[in-house]
């Protein structure tokens, strides 16, 4: 059995049923001898299917939605592709990342992906914290080539709506990527308005409200909420957590708190 078929077998969980399973079956069947769409869907009906999301389910969901975003503006830039590959190497190691990227390339070539149906399946099985982490990664992809198209933003907004992510959460995560003083989310500072937006408040908030907002965001985005997905995804959550802390520290400095 090839490394790719071992990898896809290891990811089998709830993600191989429903519309995601249909997409996987079509693609994997063309890549691996002996795999068919029926095999994938049958596996999805087995005992491994559960409401609890494992790392493999998150990985597959991320690949499918990343393909939707990258296809949104009708082109796939090298920087966007490198961003996806580099993040998968960082999270999973080179061998597993290569297998994931092989599937990702096939997803890019596929025709229209039924985004709403895919998101409904994800929403049914994935926690709110996990869905927020998916959104964070998708914004990173759109921002990675330094040229964010409105079609990409619209695609992510549509995905967030289907995933039942509130507009406040959407704008907060978006601000982590598009409101800093440079094109990188890791820049040294945010604009004043952006720091407040990340904490889901406005500049009119009182000092007490700022502190409450920070505690609320810490609770909502704490990396421990993704512990069930494995260490790789906890590390991704830590980046989002650091941006929340950075925004709060900036507001503290501005207010002398």
Coordinates of N, CA, C and O in Angstrom, one line a residue, residues 59-194:
X59 N -8.1 18.1 9.3 CA -7.2 18.2 8.2 C -7.9 18.2 6.8 O -7.7 19.0 5.9
X60 N -8.8 17.2 6.7 CA -9.6 17.1 5.4 C -10.5 18.3 5.2 O -10.6 18.9 4.1
X61 N -11.1 18.7 6.3 CA -12.0 19.9 6.2 C -11.2 21.1 5.8 O -11.7 21.9 4.9
X62 N -10.1 21.3 6.3 CA -9.2 22.4 6.0 C -8.8 22.4 4.5 O -8.8 23.4 3.9
X63 N -8.4 21.2 4.0 CA -8.0 21.1 2.6 C -9.2 21.5 1.7 O -8.9 22.2 0.7
X64 N -10.4 21.0 2.0 CA -11.5 21.3 1.1 C -11.8 22.8 1.1 O -12.0 23.4 0.0
X65 N -11.9 23.4 2.3 CA -12.2 24.8 2.3 C -11.1 25.7 1.8 O -11.4 26.8 1.2
X66 N -9.9 25.3 2.0 CA -8.7 26.0 1.4 C -8.8 26.1 -0.1 O -8.5 27.1 -0.7
X67 N -9.2 24.9 -0.7 CA -9.4 24.9 -2.1 C -10.5 25.8 -2.6 O -10.3 26.5 -3.6
X68 N -11.5 26.0 -1.8 CA -12.6 26.9 -2.2 C -12.1 28.3 -2.2 O -12.4 29.1 -3.1
X69 N -11.3 28.7 -1.2 CA -10.8 30.1 -1.1 C -9.8 30.4 -2.2 O -9.9 31.4 -2.9
X70 N -8.9 29.5 -2.4 CA -7.9 29.7 -3.5 C -8.5 29.8 -4.9 O -8.0 30.5 -5.7
X71 N -9.6 29.0 -5.1 CA -10.2 29.0 -6.4 C -11.1 30.3 -6.6 O -11.6 30.5 -7.7
X72 N -11.4 31.0 -5.5 CA -12.4 32.1 -5.5 C -12.1 33.2 -6.5 O -13.0 33.7 -7.2
X73 N -10.8 33.5 -6.7 CA -10.5 34.6 -7.6 C -10.0 34.1 -9.0 O -9.5 34.9 -9.8
X74 N -10.2 32.8 -9.2 CA -9.9 32.3 -10.5 C -8.5 32.0 -10.8 O -8.1 31.7 -11.9
X75 N -7.6 32.1 -9.8 CA -6.2 31.8 -10.0 C -5.6 31.3 -8.7 O -6.1 31.6 -7.6
X76 N -4.5 30.6 -8.8 CA -3.8 30.0 -7.6 C -2.4 30.6 -7.7 O -1.6 30.1 -8.5
X77 N -2.1 31.5 -6.8 CA -0.7 32.1 -6.8 C 0.3 31.1 -6.2 O -0.1 30.3 -5.3
X78 N 1.5 31.3 -6.5 CA 2.6 30.4 -5.9 C 2.7 30.7 -4.4 O 2.9 29.8 -3.7
X79 N 2.5 32.0 -4.0 CA 2.6 32.3 -2.6 C 1.5 31.6 -1.8 O 1.7 31.2 -0.7
X80 N 0.3 31.6 -2.4 CA -0.8 30.9 -1.7 C -0.5 29.4 -1.6 O -0.7 28.8 -0.5
X81 N 0.0 28.8 -2.6 CA 0.2 27.4 -2.6 C 1.4 27.1 -1.6 O 1.3 26.1 -0.9
X82 N 2.4 28.0 -1.6 CA 3.5 27.8 -0.7 C 3.0 27.9 0.8 O 3.5 27.2 1.6
X83 N 2.1 28.8 1.0 CA 1.6 29.0 2.3 C 0.9 27.8 2.8 O 1.1 27.3 4.0
X84 N 0.1 27.2 2.0 CA -0.6 25.9 2.4 C 0.4 24.8 2.6 O 0.4 24.1 3.7
X85 N 1.4 24.7 1.7 CA 2.4 23.6 1.9 C 3.2 23.8 3.1 O 3.4 22.9 3.9
X86 N 3.7 25.1 3.3 CA 4.6 25.3 4.4 C 3.9 25.1 5.8 O 4.5 24.6 6.7
X87 N 2.6 25.5 5.8 CA 1.9 25.3 7.1 C 1.6 23.8 7.3 O 1.7 23.3 8.5
X88 N 1.4 23.0 6.3 CA 1.2 21.6 6.5 C 2.5 20.9 6.9 O 2.5 20.0 7.7
X89 N 3.6 21.3 6.3 CA 4.9 20.8 6.7 C 5.2 21.1 8.2 O 5.6 20.3 9.0
X90 N 4.9 22.4 8.6 CA 5.1 22.8 10.0 C 4.2 22.0 10.9 O 4.7 21.6 12.0
X91 N 3.0 21.7 10.5 CA 2.0 21.1 11.4 C 2.2 19.6 11.5 O 2.1 18.9 12.5
X92 N 2.5 18.9 10.3 CA 2.5 17.5 10.2 C 3.8 16.8 9.8 O 3.9 15.6 9.9
X93 N 4.8 17.6 9.4 CA 6.0 16.9 9.0 C 5.9 16.8 7.4 O 4.9 16.8 6.8
X94 N 7.1 16.6 6.8 CA 7.2 16.6 5.4 C 6.4 15.5 4.7 O 5.7 15.7 3.7
X95 N 6.5 14.3 5.2 CA 5.9 13.1 4.5 C 4.3 13.3 4.5 O 3.7 13.2 3.5
X96 N 3.8 13.5 5.7 CA 2.3 13.7 5.7 C 1.9 14.9 5.0 O 0.8 14.9 4.3
X97 N 2.6 16.0 5.0 CA 2.3 17.2 4.3 C 2.3 16.9 2.8 O 1.4 17.5 2.1
X98 N 3.2 16.2 2.3 CA 3.2 15.8 0.8 C 2.0 15.1 0.4 O 1.4 15.3 -0.7
X99 N 1.5 14.2 1.3 CA 0.3 13.4 1.0 C -0.9 14.4 1.0 O -1.8 14.3 0.1
X100 N -1.0 15.3 2.0 CA -2.1 16.2 2.0 C -2.1 17.1 0.8 O -3.1 17.5 0.3
X101 N -0.9 17.6 0.4 CA -0.8 18.5 -0.7 C -1.2 17.8 -2.0 O -1.7 18.5 -2.9
X102 N -0.9 16.5 -2.1 CA -1.3 15.8 -3.3 C -2.9 15.8 -3.4 O -3.4 16.1 -4.5
X103 N -3.5 15.6 -2.3 CA -5.0 15.7 -2.3 C -5.5 17.1 -2.6 O -6.4 17.3 -3.3
X104 N -4.8 18.1 -2.0 CA -5.2 19.5 -2.2 C -5.1 19.9 -3.6 O -6.0 20.6 -4.1
X105 N -4.0 19.5 -4.3 CA -3.9 19.8 -5.7 C -5.1 19.3 -6.6 O -5.5 19.9 -7.5
X106 N -5.5 18.1 -6.2 CA -6.6 17.5 -6.9 C -7.9 18.2 -6.6 O -8.8 18.4 -7.5
X107 N -8.1 18.7 -5.4 CA -9.2 19.5 -5.0 C -9.3 20.8 -5.8 O -10.4 21.3 -6.2
X108 N -8.1 21.4 -6.0 CA -8.1 22.6 -6.8 C -8.5 22.4 -8.2 O -9.1 23.3 -8.8
X109 N -8.3 21.3 -8.8 CA -8.6 21.0 -10.2 C -10.1 20.6 -10.3 O -10.6 20.7 -11.4
X110 N -10.7 20.2 -9.2 CA -12.1 19.8 -9.3 C -13.0 20.9 -9.6 O -12.6 22.1 -9.3
X111 N -14.1 20.6 -10.2 CA -15.1 21.7 -10.5 C -15.6 22.3 -9.3 O -15.0 22.3 -8.2
X112 N -16.8 22.8 -9.3 CA -17.4 23.5 -8.2 C -17.6 22.6 -7.0 O -18.1 21.5 -7.1
X113 N -17.1 23.1 -5.8 CA -17.2 22.4 -4.6 C -18.5 22.8 -3.9 O -18.7 24.0 -3.8
X114 N -19.4 21.9 -3.5 CA -20.6 22.3 -2.8 C -20.4 22.9 -1.4 O -20.5 22.2 -0.4
X115 N -20.0 24.1 -1.4 CA -19.5 24.7 -0.2 C -20.5 24.7 1.0 O -20.2 24.4 2.1
X116 N -21.7 25.0 0.7 CA -22.8 25.0 1.8 C -22.9 23.6 2.4 O -23.0 23.5 3.6
X117 N -23.0 22.6 1.5 CA -23.2 21.3 2.0 C -22.0 20.8 2.8 O -22.2 20.1 3.9
X118 N -20.8 21.1 2.3 CA -19.6 20.8 3.1 C -19.6 21.4 4.4 O -19.3 20.8 5.4
X119 N -19.9 22.7 4.5 CA -19.9 23.4 5.7 C -21.0 22.9 6.7 O -20.8 22.9 7.9
X120 N -22.1 22.5 6.2 CA -23.1 21.9 7.0 C -22.6 20.7 7.7 O -22.9 20.4 8.9
X121 N -21.9 19.8 7.0 CA -21.3 18.6 7.5 C -20.3 19.0 8.6 O -20.3 18.4 9.7
X122 N -19.4 19.9 8.3 CA -18.4 20.4 9.3 C -19.1 20.9 10.6 O -18.7 20.6 11.7
X123 N -20.1 21.7 10.4 CA -20.8 22.4 11.5 C -21.5 21.3 12.4 O -21.5 21.5 13.6
X124 N -21.9 20.3 11.8 CA -22.6 19.3 12.6 C -21.7 18.5 13.6 O -22.1 18.1 14.7
X125 N -20.4 18.4 13.2 CA -19.5 17.6 14.0 C -18.4 18.4 14.7 O -17.7 17.8 15.5
X126 N -18.1 19.6 14.3 CA -17.0 20.3 14.8 C -17.3 21.4 15.8 O -18.3 22.1 15.6
X127 N -16.5 21.5 16.8 CA -16.8 22.5 17.9 C -16.6 23.9 17.3 O -16.0 24.1 16.3
X128 N -17.2 24.9 18.0 CA -17.1 26.3 17.6 C -15.6 26.7 17.6 O -15.2 27.4 16.6
X129 N -14.8 26.3 18.6 CA -13.4 26.7 18.6 C -12.7 26.1 17.4 O -11.8 26.8 16.8
X130 N -13.0 24.9 17.0 CA -12.3 24.3 15.8 C -12.7 25.1 14.6 O -11.9 25.3 13.7
X131 N -14.0 25.5 14.5 CA -14.4 26.2 13.3 C -13.8 27.6 13.2 O -13.4 28.1 12.1
X132 N -13.5 28.2 14.3 CA -12.8 29.5 14.4 C -11.4 29.3 13.9 O -10.8 30.2 13.2
X133 N -10.8 28.2 14.2 CA -9.4 27.9 13.8 C -9.3 27.7 12.3 O -8.4 28.1 11.6
X134 N -10.4 27.0 11.7 CA -10.4 26.9 10.3 C -10.5 28.2 9.6 O -9.8 28.5 8.6
X135 N -11.3 29.1 10.1 CA -11.4 30.5 9.6 C -10.1 31.2 9.6 O -9.7 31.9 8.6
X136 N -9.4 31.1 10.7 CA -8.1 31.8 10.9 C -7.1 31.3 9.8 O -6.4 32.1 9.2
X137 N -7.1 30.0 9.5 CA -6.2 29.5 8.5 C -6.6 30.0 7.1 O -5.8 30.4 6.3
X138 N -7.9 30.1 6.8 CA -8.4 30.5 5.5 C -8.0 32.0 5.3 O -7.6 32.4 4.1
X139 N -8.1 32.8 6.3 CA -7.7 34.2 6.1 C -6.2 34.3 5.9 O -5.7 35.1 5.1
X140 N -5.4 33.4 6.5 CA -4.0 33.4 6.2 C -3.6 33.1 4.8 O -2.7 33.7 4.2
X141 N -4.4 32.2 4.2 CA -4.2 31.8 2.8 C -4.5 33.0 1.9 O -3.7 33.4 1.0
X142 N -5.6 33.7 2.1 CA -6.0 34.8 1.3 C -5.0 35.9 1.4 O -4.7 36.6 0.4
X143 N -4.4 36.1 2.5 CA -3.4 37.2 2.8 C -2.0 36.9 2.3 O -1.2 37.8 2.2
X144 N -1.7 35.6 2.1 CA -0.3 35.2 2.0 C 0.4 35.8 0.7 O 1.6 35.9 0.7
X145 N -0.4 36.1 -0.3 CA 0.3 36.6 -1.6 C 0.3 38.1 -1.6 O 0.7 38.7 -2.6
X146 N -0.2 38.7 -0.5 CA -0.1 40.2 -0.4 C -1.1 40.9 -1.3 O -1.2 42.1 -1.4
X147 N -2.0 40.1 -2.0 CA -3.0 40.7 -2.8 C -4.3 40.1 -2.5 O -4.6 39.0 -3.1
X148 N -5.1 40.7 -1.7 CA -6.4 40.1 -1.3 C -7.5 40.6 -2.2 O -7.8 41.8 -2.3
X149 N -8.2 39.7 -2.9 CA -9.2 40.0 -3.7 C -10.6 40.0 -3.0 O -10.7 39.3 -2.0
X150 N -11.5 40.8 -3.5 CA -12.8 40.8 -2.8 C -13.5 39.5 -2.9 O -14.3 39.0 -2.0
X151 N -13.2 38.7 -4.0 CA -13.8 37.4 -4.2 C -13.4 36.4 -3.1 O -14.1 35.6 -2.7
X152 N -12.1 36.6 -2.7 CA -11.6 35.7 -1.6 C -12.3 36.1 -0.3 O -12.7 35.2 0.5
X153 N -12.4 37.4 0.0 CA -13.1 37.8 1.2 C -14.5 37.3 1.2 O -15.0 36.8 2.2
X154 N -15.2 37.4 0.1 CA -16.6 37.0 0.0 C -16.7 35.5 0.2 O -17.6 35.0 0.8
X155 N -15.7 34.7 -0.3 CA -15.8 33.3 -0.1 C -15.6 32.9 1.3 O -16.3 32.0 1.8
X156 N -14.7 33.6 2.0 CA -14.5 33.3 3.4 C -15.7 33.7 4.2 O -16.1 33.0 5.2
X157 N -16.3 34.9 3.9 CA -17.5 35.3 4.6 C -18.6 34.3 4.4 O -19.4 34.0 5.4
X158 N -18.8 33.8 3.2 CA -19.8 32.8 2.9 C -19.6 31.6 3.7 O -20.5 31.0 4.3
X159 N -18.3 31.1 3.8 CA -18.0 29.9 4.6 C -18.3 30.2 6.0 O -18.9 29.3 6.7
X160 N -17.9 31.3 6.6 CA -18.2 31.6 8.0 C -19.7 31.6 8.3 O -20.1 31.2 9.4
X161 N -20.5 32.1 7.4 CA -21.9 32.1 7.6 C -22.5 30.7 7.6 O -23.3 30.4 8.5
X162 N -22.0 29.9 6.7 CA -22.4 28.5 6.6 C -22.0 27.7 7.9 O -22.7 26.8 8.3
X163 N -20.9 28.1 8.5 CA -20.3 27.5 9.7 C -20.9 28.0 11.0 O -20.5 27.6 12.0
X164 N -21.9 28.9 10.8 CA -22.5 29.6 12.0 C -21.5 30.3 12.9 O -21.5 30.3 14.1
X165 N -20.6 31.0 12.2 CA -19.6 31.9 12.9 C -20.2 33.3 12.8 O -20.5 33.8 11.7
X166 N -20.3 34.0 13.9 CA -20.9 35.3 14.0 C -20.1 36.3 13.2 O -18.9 36.2 13.0
X167 N -20.7 37.4 12.8 CA -20.0 38.5 12.1 C -19.0 39.1 13.0 O -17.9 39.6 12.5
X168 N -19.2 39.2 14.3 CA -18.2 39.7 15.2 C -16.9 38.8 15.2 O -15.8 39.4 15.2
X169 N -17.1 37.5 15.3 CA -15.9 36.6 15.2 C -15.2 36.8 13.8 O -14.0 36.8 13.8
X170 N -16.0 36.9 12.8 CA -15.5 37.0 11.4 C -14.6 38.3 11.4 O -13.5 38.2 10.9
X171 N -15.1 39.4 11.8 CA -14.4 40.7 11.7 C -13.2 40.7 12.6 O -12.2 41.3 12.3
X172 N -13.3 40.0 13.8 CA -12.2 39.9 14.7 C -11.0 39.2 14.1 O -9.8 39.6 14.1
X173 N -11.3 38.0 13.5 CA -10.2 37.2 12.9 C -9.7 37.9 11.6 O -8.5 37.9 11.4
X174 N -10.6 38.5 10.9 CA -10.1 39.2 9.7 C -9.2 40.4 10.0 O -8.2 40.6 9.4
X175 N -9.5 41.1 11.2 CA -8.6 42.2 11.6 C -7.2 41.7 12.0 O -6.3 42.5 11.9
X176 N -7.1 40.5 12.4 CA -5.7 40.0 12.7 C -4.8 39.9 11.5 O -3.6 40.0 11.7
X177 N -5.4 39.9 10.3 CA -4.6 39.8 9.1 C -4.6 41.1 8.3 O -3.6 41.4 7.6
X178 N -5.6 41.9 8.4 CA -5.7 43.0 7.5 C -5.7 44.4 8.2 O -5.9 45.4 7.6
X179 N -5.5 44.4 9.5 CA -5.5 45.7 10.2 C -4.2 46.1 10.9 O -4.2 47.0 11.6
X180 N -3.1 45.3 10.6 CA -1.9 45.6 11.2 C -1.2 46.7 10.4 O -1.6 47.1 9.3
X181 N -0.1 47.3 11.0 CA 0.6 48.4 10.3 C 1.5 47.9 9.1 O 2.1 48.7 8.5
X182 N 1.5 46.6 8.9 CA 2.2 46.1 7.7 C 1.3 45.0 7.1 O 0.3 44.7 7.6
X183 N 1.7 44.4 6.0 CA 0.9 43.4 5.4 C 1.0 42.0 6.1 O 0.3 41.1 5.7
X184 N 1.8 41.9 7.1 CA 1.9 40.7 7.8 C 1.2 40.7 9.2 O 1.2 41.7 9.9
X185 N 0.5 39.6 9.5 CA -0.2 39.5 10.8 C 0.7 39.5 12.0 O 0.3 39.6 13.1
X186 N 2.0 39.3 11.7 CA 3.0 39.2 12.8 C 3.7 40.5 13.0 O 4.7 40.5 13.7
X187 N 3.2 41.6 12.4 CA 3.9 42.9 12.5 C 3.8 43.3 14.0 O 3.1 42.8 14.8
X188 N 4.6 44.4 14.3 CA 4.8 44.7 15.7 C 3.6 45.4 16.3 O 3.5 45.5 17.5
X189 N 2.7 46.0 15.5 CA 1.6 46.7 16.1 C 0.4 46.7 15.1 O 0.5 46.5 13.9
X190 N -0.8 47.0 15.7 CA -2.0 47.1 15.0 C -2.4 48.6 15.0 O -1.9 49.4 15.8
X191 N -3.2 49.0 14.1 CA -3.8 50.3 14.2 C -4.7 50.3 15.4 O -5.1 49.2 15.9
X192 N -5.0 51.5 16.0 CA -5.7 51.5 17.2 C -7.1 50.9 17.1 O -7.6 50.1 17.9
X193 N -7.8 51.2 16.0 CA -9.1 50.7 15.7 C -9.1 49.2 15.6 O -10.0 48.5 16.1
X194 N -8.1 48.7 15.0 CA -8.0 47.2 14.8 C -7.8 46.5 16.1 O -8.4 45.4 16.3

